[in-house]
């Protein structure tokens, strides 16, 4: 699916173009919402088959609820900081869980990447491994790499590190995770284009090394998000060394924002 949206505002127009594709044979656990001057991308963490999340809901349910609440908050345009908006959304979705065990560290979780135009600034929030790229004369990468720096990836080690000091933070059941996100802003006038990526769409750089971040942003701008995902699927299909490197395929969402 591709969305083209032009919104005229006091600081000019914004165009958002995206494509999203699930892991072959599985539902898509990525979820994107966008409005005049803002974008939110959530990437649900696929549940490990040997783990009891203590929850009746799956990551797809979580990202849809979080996305819906965040869209409502951002549409209100009340100027609240992005981390406050995310904390409120996590708290609100927690109230939708019913009898689920919200204290279970394996509760469904998601990464969050947000961009918002506010006045003359472009604000961002990144929680876990969905990077944001900004081109303000040079390509800047806003990336939360704490997941990539864990000393161990056993089920037990990841459980202990999730939403814990010294570990990594995701959107799940703890609102305070929002304040562990990377946040910042830049003068909007200096930003020509930006990208928001789920980790599945960042694989051409991070896993396969087929291009750099500059090259990935140029490919997005020149050929579009569908082509980024097509090349990613081709690289995944030809990956003969998948063992020990995680999932062969992953949900992939690529978003290009032009100013």
PDB file of C-alpha atoms in Angstrom, residues 66 70 81-91 110 112 114 124-128 144 146 163 168-183:
ATOM      1  CA  UNK A  66      -1.194   2.483  20.192  1.00  0.00           C
ATOM      2  CA  UNK A  70      -1.305   8.473  19.202  1.00  0.00           C
ATOM      3  CA  UNK A  81       5.984  16.741  24.052  1.00  0.00           C
ATOM      4  CA  UNK A  82       6.234  13.536  22.030  1.00  0.00           C
ATOM      5  CA  UNK A  83       7.415  11.484  24.997  1.00  0.00           C
ATOM      6  CA  UNK A  84       4.416  12.655  27.039  1.00  0.00           C
ATOM      7  CA  UNK A  85       2.102  11.671  24.179  1.00  0.00           C
ATOM      8  CA  UNK A  86       3.666   8.210  24.020  1.00  0.00           C
ATOM      9  CA  UNK A  87       3.488   7.697  27.783  1.00  0.00           C
ATOM     10  CA  UNK A  88      -0.196   8.671  27.732  1.00  0.00           C
ATOM     11  CA  UNK A  89      -0.839   6.279  24.840  1.00  0.00           C
ATOM     12  CA  UNK A  90       0.861   3.357  26.609  1.00  0.00           C
ATOM     13  CA  UNK A  91      -1.182   4.111  29.714  1.00  0.00           C
ATOM     14  CA  UNK A 110       6.603  -2.487  19.862  1.00  0.00           C
ATOM     15  CA  UNK A 112       8.096   3.552  18.028  1.00  0.00           C
ATOM     16  CA  UNK A 114       7.694   9.571  15.332  1.00  0.00           C
ATOM     17  CA  UNK A 124      11.474  13.266  16.485  1.00  0.00           C
ATOM     18  CA  UNK A 125      11.165  10.382  18.913  1.00  0.00           C
ATOM     19  CA  UNK A 126      12.807   6.979  18.481  1.00  0.00           C
ATOM     20  CA  UNK A 127      12.243   4.079  20.886  1.00  0.00           C
ATOM     21  CA  UNK A 128      14.057   0.810  20.023  1.00  0.00           C
ATOM     22  CA  UNK A 144      18.331   3.565  19.309  1.00  0.00           C
ATOM     23  CA  UNK A 146      20.458  -0.668  22.690  1.00  0.00           C
ATOM     24  CA  UNK A 163      12.306  -2.250  29.849  1.00  0.00           C
ATOM     25  CA  UNK A 168      16.573  -1.754  26.235  1.00  0.00           C
ATOM     26  CA  UNK A 169      13.181  -0.043  26.190  1.00  0.00           C
ATOM     27  CA  UNK A 170      10.056  -0.650  24.117  1.00  0.00           C
ATOM     28  CA  UNK A 171       6.413   0.413  24.135  1.00  0.00           C
ATOM     29  CA  UNK A 172       4.552  -2.263  26.078  1.00  0.00           C
ATOM     30  CA  UNK A 173       2.835  -1.842  29.459  1.00  0.00           C
ATOM     31  CA  UNK A 174       5.156   0.608  31.243  1.00  0.00           C
ATOM     32  CA  UNK A 175       4.475   4.287  30.432  1.00  0.00           C
ATOM     33  CA  UNK A 176       7.880   5.305  31.809  1.00  0.00           C
ATOM     34  CA  UNK A 177       9.500   3.605  28.796  1.00  0.00           C
ATOM     35  CA  UNK A 178       8.483   6.654  26.742  1.00  0.00           C
ATOM     36  CA  UNK A 179      10.985   8.798  28.644  1.00  0.00           C
ATOM     37  CA  UNK A 180      13.821   6.458  27.666  1.00  0.00           C
ATOM     38  CA  UNK A 181      13.284   7.258  23.979  1.00  0.00           C
ATOM     39  CA  UNK A 182      15.694   9.353  21.931  1.00  0.00           C
ATOM     40  CA  UNK A 183      14.122  12.760  21.283  1.00  0.00           C
TER      41      UNK A 183
END
